[in-house]
mmCIF file of C-alpha atoms and ligand atoms in Angstrom:
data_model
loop_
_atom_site.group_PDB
_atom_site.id
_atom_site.type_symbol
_atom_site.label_atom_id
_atom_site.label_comp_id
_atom_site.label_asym_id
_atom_site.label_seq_id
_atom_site.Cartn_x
_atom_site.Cartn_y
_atom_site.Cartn_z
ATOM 1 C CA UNK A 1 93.506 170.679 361.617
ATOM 2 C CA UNK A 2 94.325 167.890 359.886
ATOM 3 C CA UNK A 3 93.860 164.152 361.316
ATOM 4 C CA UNK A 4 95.726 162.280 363.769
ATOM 5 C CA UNK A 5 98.189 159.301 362.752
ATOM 6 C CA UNK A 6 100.122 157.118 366.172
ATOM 7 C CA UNK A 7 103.286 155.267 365.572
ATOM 8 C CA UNK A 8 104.072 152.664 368.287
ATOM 9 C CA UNK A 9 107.799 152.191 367.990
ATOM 10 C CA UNK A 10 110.068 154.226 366.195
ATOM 11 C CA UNK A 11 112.803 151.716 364.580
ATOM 12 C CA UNK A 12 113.507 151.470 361.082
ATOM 13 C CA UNK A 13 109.724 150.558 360.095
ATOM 14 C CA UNK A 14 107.982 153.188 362.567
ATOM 15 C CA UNK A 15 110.349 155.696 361.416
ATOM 16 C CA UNK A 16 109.440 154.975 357.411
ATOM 17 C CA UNK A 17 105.664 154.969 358.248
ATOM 18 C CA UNK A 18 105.860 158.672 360.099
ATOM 19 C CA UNK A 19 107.440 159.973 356.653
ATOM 20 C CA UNK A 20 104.909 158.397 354.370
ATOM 21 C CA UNK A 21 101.679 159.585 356.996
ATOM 22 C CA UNK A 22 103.403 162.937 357.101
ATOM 23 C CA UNK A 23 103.176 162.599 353.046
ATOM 24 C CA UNK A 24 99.807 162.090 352.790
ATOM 25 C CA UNK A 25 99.308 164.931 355.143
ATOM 26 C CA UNK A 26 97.885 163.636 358.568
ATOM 27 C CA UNK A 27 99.891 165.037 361.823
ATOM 28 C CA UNK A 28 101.675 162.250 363.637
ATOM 29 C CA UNK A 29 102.705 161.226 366.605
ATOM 30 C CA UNK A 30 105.891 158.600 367.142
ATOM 31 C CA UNK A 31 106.167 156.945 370.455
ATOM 32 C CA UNK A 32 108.649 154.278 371.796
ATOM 33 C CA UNK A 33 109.703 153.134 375.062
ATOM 34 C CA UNK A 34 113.110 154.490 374.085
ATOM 35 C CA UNK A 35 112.902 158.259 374.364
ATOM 36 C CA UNK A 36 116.476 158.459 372.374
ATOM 37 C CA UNK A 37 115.238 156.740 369.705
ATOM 38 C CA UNK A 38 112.428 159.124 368.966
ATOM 39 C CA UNK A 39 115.355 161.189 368.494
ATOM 40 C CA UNK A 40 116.880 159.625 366.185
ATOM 41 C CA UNK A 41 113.807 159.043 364.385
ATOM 42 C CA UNK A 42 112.940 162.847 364.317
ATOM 43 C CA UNK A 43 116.153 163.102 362.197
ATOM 44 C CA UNK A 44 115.778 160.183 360.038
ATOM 45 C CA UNK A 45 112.250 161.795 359.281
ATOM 46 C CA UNK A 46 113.605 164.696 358.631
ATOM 47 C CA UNK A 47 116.293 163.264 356.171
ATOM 48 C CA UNK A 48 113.955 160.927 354.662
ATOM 49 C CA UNK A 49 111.394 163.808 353.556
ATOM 50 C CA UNK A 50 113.824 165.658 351.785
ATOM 51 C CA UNK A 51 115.034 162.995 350.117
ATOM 52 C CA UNK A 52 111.760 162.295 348.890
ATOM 53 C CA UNK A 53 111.196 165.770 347.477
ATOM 54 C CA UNK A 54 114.014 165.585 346.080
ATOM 55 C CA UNK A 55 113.211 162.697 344.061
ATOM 56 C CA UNK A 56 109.736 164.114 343.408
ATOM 57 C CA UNK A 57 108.670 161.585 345.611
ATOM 58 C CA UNK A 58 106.708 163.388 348.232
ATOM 59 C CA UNK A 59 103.016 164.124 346.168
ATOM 60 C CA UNK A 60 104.049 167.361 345.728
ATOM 61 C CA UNK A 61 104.234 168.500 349.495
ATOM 62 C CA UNK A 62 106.455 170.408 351.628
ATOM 63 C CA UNK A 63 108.994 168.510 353.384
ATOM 64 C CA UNK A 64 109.045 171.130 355.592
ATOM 65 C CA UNK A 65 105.474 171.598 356.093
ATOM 66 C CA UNK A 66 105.380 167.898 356.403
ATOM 67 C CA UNK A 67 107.845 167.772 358.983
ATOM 68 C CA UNK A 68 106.239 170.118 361.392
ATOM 69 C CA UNK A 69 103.249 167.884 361.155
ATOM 70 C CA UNK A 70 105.279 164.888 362.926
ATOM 71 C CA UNK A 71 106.282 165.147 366.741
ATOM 72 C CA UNK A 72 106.643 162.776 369.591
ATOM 73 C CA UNK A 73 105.243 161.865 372.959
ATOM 74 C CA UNK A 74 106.666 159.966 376.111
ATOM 75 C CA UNK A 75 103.593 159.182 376.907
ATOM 76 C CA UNK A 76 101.539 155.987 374.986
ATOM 77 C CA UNK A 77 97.878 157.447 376.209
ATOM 78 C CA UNK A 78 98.628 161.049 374.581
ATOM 79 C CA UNK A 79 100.451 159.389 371.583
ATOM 80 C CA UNK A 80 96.818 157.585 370.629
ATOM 81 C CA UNK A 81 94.451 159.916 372.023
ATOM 82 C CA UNK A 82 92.015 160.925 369.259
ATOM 83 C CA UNK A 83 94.243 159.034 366.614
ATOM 84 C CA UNK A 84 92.300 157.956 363.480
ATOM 85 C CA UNK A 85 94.819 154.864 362.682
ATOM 86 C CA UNK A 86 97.645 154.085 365.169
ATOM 87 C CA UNK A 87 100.465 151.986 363.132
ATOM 88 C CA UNK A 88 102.049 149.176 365.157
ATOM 89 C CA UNK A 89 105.711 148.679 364.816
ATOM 90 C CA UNK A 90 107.338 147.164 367.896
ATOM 91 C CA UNK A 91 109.369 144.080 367.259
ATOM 92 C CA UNK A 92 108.258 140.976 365.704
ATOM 93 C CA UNK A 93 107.252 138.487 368.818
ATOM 94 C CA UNK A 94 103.852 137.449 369.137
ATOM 95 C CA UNK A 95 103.413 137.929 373.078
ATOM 96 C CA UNK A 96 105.030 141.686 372.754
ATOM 97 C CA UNK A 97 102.256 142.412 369.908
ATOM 98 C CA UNK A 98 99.959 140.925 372.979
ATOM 99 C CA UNK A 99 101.040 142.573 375.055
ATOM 100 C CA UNK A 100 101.310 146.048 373.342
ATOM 101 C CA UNK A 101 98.090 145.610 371.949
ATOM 102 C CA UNK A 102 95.708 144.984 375.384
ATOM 103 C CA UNK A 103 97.465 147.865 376.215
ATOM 104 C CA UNK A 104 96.203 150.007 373.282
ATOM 105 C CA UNK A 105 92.706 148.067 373.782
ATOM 106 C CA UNK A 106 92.014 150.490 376.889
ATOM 107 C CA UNK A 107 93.345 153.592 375.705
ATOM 108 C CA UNK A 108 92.021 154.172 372.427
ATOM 109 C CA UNK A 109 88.504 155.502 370.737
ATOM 110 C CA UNK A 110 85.926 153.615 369.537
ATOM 111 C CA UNK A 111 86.730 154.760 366.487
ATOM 112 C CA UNK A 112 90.252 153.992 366.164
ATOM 113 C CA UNK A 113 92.158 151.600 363.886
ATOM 114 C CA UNK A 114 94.637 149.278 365.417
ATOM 115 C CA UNK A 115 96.846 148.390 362.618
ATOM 116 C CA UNK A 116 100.112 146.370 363.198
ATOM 117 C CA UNK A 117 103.426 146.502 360.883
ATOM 118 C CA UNK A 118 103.999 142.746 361.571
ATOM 119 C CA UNK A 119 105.418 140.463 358.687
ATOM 120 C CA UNK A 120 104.085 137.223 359.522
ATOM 121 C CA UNK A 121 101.996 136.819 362.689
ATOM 122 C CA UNK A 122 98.411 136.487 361.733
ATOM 123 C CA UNK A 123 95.877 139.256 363.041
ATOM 124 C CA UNK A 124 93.565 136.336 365.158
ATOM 125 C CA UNK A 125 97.163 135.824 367.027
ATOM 126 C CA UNK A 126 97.316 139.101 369.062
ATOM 127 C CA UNK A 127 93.783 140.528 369.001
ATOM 128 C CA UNK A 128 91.097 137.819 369.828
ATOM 129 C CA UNK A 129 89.957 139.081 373.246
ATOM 130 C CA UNK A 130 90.125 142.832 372.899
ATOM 131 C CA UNK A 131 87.400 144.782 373.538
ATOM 132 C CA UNK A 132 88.054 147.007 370.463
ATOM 133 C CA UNK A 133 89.149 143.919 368.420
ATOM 134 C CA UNK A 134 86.992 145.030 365.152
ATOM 135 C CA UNK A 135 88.803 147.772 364.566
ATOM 136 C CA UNK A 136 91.793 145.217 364.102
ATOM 137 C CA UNK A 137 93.885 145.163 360.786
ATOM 138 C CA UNK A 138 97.340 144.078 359.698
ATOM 139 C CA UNK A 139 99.063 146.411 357.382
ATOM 140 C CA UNK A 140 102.285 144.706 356.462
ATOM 141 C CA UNK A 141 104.800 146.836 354.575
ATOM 142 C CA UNK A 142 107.481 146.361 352.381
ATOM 143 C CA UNK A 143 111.107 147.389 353.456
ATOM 144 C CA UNK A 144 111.707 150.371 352.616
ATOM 145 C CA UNK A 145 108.329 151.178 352.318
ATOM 146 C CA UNK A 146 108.716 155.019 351.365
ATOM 147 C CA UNK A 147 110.242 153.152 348.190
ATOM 148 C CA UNK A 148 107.919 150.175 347.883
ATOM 149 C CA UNK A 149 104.526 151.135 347.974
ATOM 150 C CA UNK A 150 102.664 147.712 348.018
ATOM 151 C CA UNK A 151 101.085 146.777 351.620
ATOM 152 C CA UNK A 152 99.124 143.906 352.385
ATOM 153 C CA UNK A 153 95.608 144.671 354.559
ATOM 154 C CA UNK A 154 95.208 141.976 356.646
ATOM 155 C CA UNK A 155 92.186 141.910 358.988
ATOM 156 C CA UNK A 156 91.110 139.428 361.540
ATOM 157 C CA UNK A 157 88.263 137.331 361.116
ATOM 158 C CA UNK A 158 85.862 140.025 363.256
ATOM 159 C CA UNK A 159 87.600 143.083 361.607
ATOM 160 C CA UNK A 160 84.813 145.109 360.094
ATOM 161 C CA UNK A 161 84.714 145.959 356.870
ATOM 162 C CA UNK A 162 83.881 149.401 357.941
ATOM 163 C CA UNK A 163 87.793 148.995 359.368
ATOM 164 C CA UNK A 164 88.834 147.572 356.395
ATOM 165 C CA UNK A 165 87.761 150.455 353.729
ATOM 166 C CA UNK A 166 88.992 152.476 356.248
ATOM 167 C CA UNK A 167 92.490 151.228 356.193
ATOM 168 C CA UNK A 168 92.282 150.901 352.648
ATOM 169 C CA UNK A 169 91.422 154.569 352.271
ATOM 170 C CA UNK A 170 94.086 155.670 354.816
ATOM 171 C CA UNK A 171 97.120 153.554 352.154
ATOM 172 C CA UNK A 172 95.499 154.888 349.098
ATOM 173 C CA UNK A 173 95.948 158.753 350.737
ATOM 174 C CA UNK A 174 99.061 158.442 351.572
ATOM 175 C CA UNK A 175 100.655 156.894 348.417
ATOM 176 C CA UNK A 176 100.504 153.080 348.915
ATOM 177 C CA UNK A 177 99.312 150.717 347.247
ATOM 178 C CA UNK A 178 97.326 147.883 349.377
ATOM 179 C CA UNK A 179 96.887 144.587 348.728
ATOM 180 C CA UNK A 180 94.102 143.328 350.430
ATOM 181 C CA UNK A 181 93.870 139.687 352.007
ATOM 182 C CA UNK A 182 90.669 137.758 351.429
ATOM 183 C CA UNK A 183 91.316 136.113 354.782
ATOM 184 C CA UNK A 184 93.849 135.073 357.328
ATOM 185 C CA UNK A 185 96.456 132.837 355.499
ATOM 186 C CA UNK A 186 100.307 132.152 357.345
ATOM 187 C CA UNK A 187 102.952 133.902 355.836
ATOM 188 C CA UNK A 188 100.682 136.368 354.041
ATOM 189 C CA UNK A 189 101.138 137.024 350.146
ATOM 190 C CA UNK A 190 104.069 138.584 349.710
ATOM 191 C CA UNK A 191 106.464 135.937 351.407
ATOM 192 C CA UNK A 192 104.612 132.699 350.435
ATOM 193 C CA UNK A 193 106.002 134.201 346.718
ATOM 194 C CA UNK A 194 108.866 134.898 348.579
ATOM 195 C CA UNK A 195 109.720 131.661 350.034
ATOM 196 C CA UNK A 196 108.736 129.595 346.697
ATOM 197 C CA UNK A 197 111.455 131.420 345.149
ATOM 198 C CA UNK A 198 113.695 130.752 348.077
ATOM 199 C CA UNK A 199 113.190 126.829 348.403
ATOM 200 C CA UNK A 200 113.340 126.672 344.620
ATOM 201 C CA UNK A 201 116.594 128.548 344.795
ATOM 202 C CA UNK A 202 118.068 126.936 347.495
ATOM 203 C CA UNK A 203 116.894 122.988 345.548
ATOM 204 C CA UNK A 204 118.408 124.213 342.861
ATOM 205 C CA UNK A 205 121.839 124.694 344.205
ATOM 206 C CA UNK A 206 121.732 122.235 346.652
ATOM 207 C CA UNK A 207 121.163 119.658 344.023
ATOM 208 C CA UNK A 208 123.998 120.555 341.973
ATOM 209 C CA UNK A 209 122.151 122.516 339.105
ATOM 210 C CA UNK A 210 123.287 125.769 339.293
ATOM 211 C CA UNK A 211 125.976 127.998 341.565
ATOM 212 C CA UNK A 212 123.888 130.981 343.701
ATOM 213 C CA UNK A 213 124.988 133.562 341.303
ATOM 214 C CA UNK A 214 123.590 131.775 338.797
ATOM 215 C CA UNK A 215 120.339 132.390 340.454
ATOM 216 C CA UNK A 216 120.503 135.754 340.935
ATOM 217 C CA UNK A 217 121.454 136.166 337.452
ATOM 218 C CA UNK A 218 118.493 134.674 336.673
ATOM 219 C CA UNK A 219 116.165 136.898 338.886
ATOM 220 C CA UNK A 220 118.110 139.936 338.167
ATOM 221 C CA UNK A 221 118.471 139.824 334.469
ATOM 222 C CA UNK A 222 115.457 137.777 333.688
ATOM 223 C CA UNK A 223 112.432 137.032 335.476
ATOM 224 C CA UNK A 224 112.974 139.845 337.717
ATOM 225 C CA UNK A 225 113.235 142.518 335.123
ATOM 226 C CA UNK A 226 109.233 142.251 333.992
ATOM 227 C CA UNK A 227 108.061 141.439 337.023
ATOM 228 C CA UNK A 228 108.680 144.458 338.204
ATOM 229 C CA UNK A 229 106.277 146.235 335.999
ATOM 230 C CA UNK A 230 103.766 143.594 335.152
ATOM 231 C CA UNK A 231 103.807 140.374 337.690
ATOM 232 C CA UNK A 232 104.039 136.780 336.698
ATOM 233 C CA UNK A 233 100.072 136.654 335.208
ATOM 234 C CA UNK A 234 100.154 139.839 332.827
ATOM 235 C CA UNK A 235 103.927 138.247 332.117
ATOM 236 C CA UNK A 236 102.699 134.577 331.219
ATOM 237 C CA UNK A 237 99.374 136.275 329.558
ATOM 238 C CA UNK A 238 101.859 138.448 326.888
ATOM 239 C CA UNK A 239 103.964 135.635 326.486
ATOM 240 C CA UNK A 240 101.319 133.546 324.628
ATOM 241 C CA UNK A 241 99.926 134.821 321.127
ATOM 242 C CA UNK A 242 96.466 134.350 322.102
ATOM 243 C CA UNK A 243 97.149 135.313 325.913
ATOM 244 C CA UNK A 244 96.381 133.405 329.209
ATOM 245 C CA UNK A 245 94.274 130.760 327.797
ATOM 246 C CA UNK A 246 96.558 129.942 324.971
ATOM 247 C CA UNK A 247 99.210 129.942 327.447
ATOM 248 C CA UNK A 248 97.270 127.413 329.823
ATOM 249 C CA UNK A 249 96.982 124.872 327.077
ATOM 250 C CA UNK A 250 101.010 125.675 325.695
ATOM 251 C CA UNK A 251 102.519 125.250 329.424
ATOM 252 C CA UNK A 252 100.019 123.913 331.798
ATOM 253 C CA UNK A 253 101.476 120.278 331.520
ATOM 254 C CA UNK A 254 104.826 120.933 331.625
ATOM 255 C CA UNK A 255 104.224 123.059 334.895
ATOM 256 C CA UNK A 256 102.680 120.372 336.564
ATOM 257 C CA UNK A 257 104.971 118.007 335.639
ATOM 258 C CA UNK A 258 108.101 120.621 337.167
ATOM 259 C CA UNK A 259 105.931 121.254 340.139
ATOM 260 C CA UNK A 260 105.754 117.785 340.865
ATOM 261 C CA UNK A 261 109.207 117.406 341.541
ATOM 262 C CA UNK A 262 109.775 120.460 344.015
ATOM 263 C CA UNK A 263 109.280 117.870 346.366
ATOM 264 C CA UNK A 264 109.979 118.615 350.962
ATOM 265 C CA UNK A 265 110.445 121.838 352.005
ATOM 266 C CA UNK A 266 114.609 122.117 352.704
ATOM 267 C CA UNK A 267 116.105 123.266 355.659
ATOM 268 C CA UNK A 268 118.974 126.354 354.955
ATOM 269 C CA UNK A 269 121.822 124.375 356.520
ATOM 270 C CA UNK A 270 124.816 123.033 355.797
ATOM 271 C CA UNK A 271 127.070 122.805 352.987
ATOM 272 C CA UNK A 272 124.616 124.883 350.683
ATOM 273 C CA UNK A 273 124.162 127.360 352.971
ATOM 274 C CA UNK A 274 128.008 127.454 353.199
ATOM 275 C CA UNK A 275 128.017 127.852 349.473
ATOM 276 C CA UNK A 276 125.630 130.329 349.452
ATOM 277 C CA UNK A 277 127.051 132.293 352.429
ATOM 278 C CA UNK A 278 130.387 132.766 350.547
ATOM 279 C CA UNK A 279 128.625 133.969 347.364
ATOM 280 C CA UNK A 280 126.760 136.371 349.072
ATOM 281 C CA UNK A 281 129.720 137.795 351.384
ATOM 282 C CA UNK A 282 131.479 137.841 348.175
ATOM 283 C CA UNK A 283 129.276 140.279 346.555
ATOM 284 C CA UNK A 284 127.914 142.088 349.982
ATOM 285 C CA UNK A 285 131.097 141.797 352.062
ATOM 286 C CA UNK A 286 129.851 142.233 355.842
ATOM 287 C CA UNK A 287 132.973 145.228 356.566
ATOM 288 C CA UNK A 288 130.086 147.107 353.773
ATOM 289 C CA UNK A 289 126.976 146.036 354.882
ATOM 290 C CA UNK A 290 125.536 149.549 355.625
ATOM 291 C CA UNK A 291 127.125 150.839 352.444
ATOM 292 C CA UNK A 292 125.655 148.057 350.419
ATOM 293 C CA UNK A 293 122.326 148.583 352.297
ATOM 294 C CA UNK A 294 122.436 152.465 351.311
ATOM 295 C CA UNK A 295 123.330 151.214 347.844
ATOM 296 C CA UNK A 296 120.481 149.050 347.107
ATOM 297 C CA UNK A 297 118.105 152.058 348.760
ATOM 298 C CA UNK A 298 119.729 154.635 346.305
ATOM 299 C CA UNK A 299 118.566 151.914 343.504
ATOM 300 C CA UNK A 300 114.955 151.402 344.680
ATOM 301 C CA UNK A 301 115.082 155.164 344.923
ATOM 302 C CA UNK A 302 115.645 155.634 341.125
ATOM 303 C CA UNK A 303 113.406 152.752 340.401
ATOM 304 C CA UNK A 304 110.500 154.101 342.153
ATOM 305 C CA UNK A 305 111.009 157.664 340.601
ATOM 306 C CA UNK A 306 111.864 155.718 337.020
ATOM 307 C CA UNK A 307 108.294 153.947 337.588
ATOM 308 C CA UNK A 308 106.396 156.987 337.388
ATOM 309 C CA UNK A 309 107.686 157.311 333.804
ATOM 310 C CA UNK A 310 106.232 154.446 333.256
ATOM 311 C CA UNK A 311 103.584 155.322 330.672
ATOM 312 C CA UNK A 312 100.130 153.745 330.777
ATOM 313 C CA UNK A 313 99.175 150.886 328.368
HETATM 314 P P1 LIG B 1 112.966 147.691 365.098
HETATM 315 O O1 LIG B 1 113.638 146.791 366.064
HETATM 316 O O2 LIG B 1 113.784 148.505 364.166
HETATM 317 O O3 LIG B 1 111.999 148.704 365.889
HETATM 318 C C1 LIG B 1 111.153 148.293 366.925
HETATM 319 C C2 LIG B 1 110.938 149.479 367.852
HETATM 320 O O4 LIG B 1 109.916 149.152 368.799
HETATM 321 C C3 LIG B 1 112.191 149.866 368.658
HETATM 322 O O5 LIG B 1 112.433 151.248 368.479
HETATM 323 C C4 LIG B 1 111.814 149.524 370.103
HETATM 324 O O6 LIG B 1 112.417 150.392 371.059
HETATM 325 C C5 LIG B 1 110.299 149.713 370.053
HETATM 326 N N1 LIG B 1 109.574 149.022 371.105
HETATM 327 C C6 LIG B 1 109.856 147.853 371.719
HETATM 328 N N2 LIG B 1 108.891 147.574 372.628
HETATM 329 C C7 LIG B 1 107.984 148.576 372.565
HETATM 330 C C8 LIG B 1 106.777 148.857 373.257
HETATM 331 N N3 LIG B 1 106.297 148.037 374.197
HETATM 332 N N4 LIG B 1 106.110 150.012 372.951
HETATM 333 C C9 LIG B 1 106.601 150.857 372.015
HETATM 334 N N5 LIG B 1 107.747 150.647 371.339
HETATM 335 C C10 LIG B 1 108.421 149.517 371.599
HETATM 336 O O7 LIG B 1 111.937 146.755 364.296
HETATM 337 P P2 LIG B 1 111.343 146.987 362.819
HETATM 338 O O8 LIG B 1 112.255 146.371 361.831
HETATM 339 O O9 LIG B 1 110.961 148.404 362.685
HETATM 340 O O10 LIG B 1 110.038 146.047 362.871
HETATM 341 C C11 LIG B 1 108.826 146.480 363.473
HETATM 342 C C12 LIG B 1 107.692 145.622 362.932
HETATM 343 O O11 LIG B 1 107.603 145.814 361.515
HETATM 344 C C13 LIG B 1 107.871 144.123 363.156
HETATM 345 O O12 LIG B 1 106.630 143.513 363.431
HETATM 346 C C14 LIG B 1 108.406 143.644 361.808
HETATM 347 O O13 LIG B 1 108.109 142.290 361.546
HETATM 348 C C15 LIG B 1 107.643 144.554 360.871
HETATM 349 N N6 LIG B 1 108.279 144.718 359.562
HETATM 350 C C16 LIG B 1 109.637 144.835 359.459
HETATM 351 C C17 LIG B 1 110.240 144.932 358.212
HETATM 352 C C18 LIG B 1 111.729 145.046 358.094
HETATM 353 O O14 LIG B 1 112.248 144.833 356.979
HETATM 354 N N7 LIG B 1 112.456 145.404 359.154
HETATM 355 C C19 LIG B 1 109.432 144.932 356.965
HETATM 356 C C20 LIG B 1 108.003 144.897 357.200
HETATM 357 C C21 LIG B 1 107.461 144.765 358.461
#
């Protein structure tokens, strides 16, 4: 029989991690402290895995076969017993993670991973005086996961590295590709990127260069388009005839002299959040928000399968 995979709370990330465990062929159990919810999950599962094959998305599995692999359970001590990894995914708030995990602490193995969904709440935060605190790991997805595969492996300061490889294994197996934290940093990797872009964005407009379309214009039709094959070092690294180095000594200056002038963090208030606010509701009108939302899943969908085109270098 094939291994054992816990969800804890089955909203919209507990939901996408059941479909991509299912994928890489563990058995899984969802749990919640809303029994209706695991309903609804079940179906969204169930959707989500056909979709998948569809797409020739799903490693070449089953959905079926996948699906009778995933089930649920009222109860949290059944949901983890003899679980290899149980995936976090109750709402962000550090005291619920707390919480949730002393909880887990006394019900699961020895053996067990205790890996939490959360975005930005460092590992040390939530699992400092648990006995099982080793086997501690943040595994931070990217929403929707089952379309982007990057995950960033975050463990504690005392997470082993036994734990670690573990985890990494575990992502690898089922699809994923992990991204592995030297150490505890705030905000992780993915949205310290995230948020340069954002203040930068936000400076920009506020200060009268640009309109917000303008930015995503920008992202969407420029920078955006490479680095979503190749990331900003291969990028700078091809954009210099004798690559990174050459690049260095081209750009270096000039980036330090930009840099310099990014200046205090801005808050996202007032009239250029106004501005920005009617741009976006413009474009994404709130009346269409799950539309748009189903939209922009339909085009990650055809990226991801596109991306497996890709050919190698
Ligand atoms: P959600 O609100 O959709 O789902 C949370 C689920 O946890 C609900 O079904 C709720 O009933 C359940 N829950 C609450 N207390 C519980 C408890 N004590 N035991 C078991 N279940 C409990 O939240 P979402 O968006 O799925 O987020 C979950 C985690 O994933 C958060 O830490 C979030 O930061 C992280 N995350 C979210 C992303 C997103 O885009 N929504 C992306 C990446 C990570």
């Amino acid at each position: 029989m094939s291994e054992k995979i816990a969800i804890v709370g089955s909203g919209l990330i507990g939901r996408s991690w059941a479909v991509l465990f299912a994928r890489g062929g563990y058995r899984v159990v969802l749990y919640d402290v809303k029994e209706e919810l695991m309903t609804q999950a079940m179906e969204v599962v169930q959707a989500q895995l056909h979709s998948l094959h569809e797409s020739n998305l799903l490693l070449g599995r089953d959905p079926a076969e996948c699906y009778t692999r995933v089930s649920t359970s009222t109860f949290l001590s059944s949901a983890v017993e003899g679980a290899l990894l149980l995936q976090e995914c109750v709402p962000e708030d550090v005291e619920l993670k707390r919480k949730v995990f002393s909880e887990l602490d006394t019900l699961v193995s020895d053996t067990t991973i205790l890996s939490s969904s959360t975005s930005c709440i460092v590992p040390s935060k939530f699992t400092e005086t648990l006995s099982h605190r080793s086997n501690c790991i943040v595994s931070h997805p990217v929403n929707p996961p089952h379309y982007c595969p990057a995950v960033e492996i975050i463990p504690a300061p005392w997470t082993t590295d036994l734990a670690k490889d573990k985890t990494i294994s575990i992502m690898k197996q089922i699809g994923m590709k992990p991204v592995v934290a030297k150490k505890e940093c705030d905000g992780f990797i993915l949205n310290r990127l995230q948020y340069a872009v954002l203040q930068e964005s936000w400076r920009l407009v506020e200060d009268g260069v640009c309109d917000p379309q303008d930015i995503d214009t920008v992202m969407t039709s420029g920078l955006g388009l490479r680095w979503s094959f190749i990331g900003p070092f291969q990028t700078i690294h091809l954009n210099a005839p004798e690559g990174v180095t050459d690049y260095a000594e081209r750009y270096s200056d000039g980036i330090v002299r930009v840099s310099k002038q990014f200046g205090e963090p801005r808050h996202m208030t007032g009239e250029t959040l106004e501005k920005v606010r009617e741009y976006v509701e413009g474009e994404v009108p709130m009346d269409k928000h799950k539309e748009n939302l189903q939209w922009r899943d339909g085009v990650l969908k055809q990226l991801a399968v596109f991306k497996q085109s890709i050919p190698d270098k």
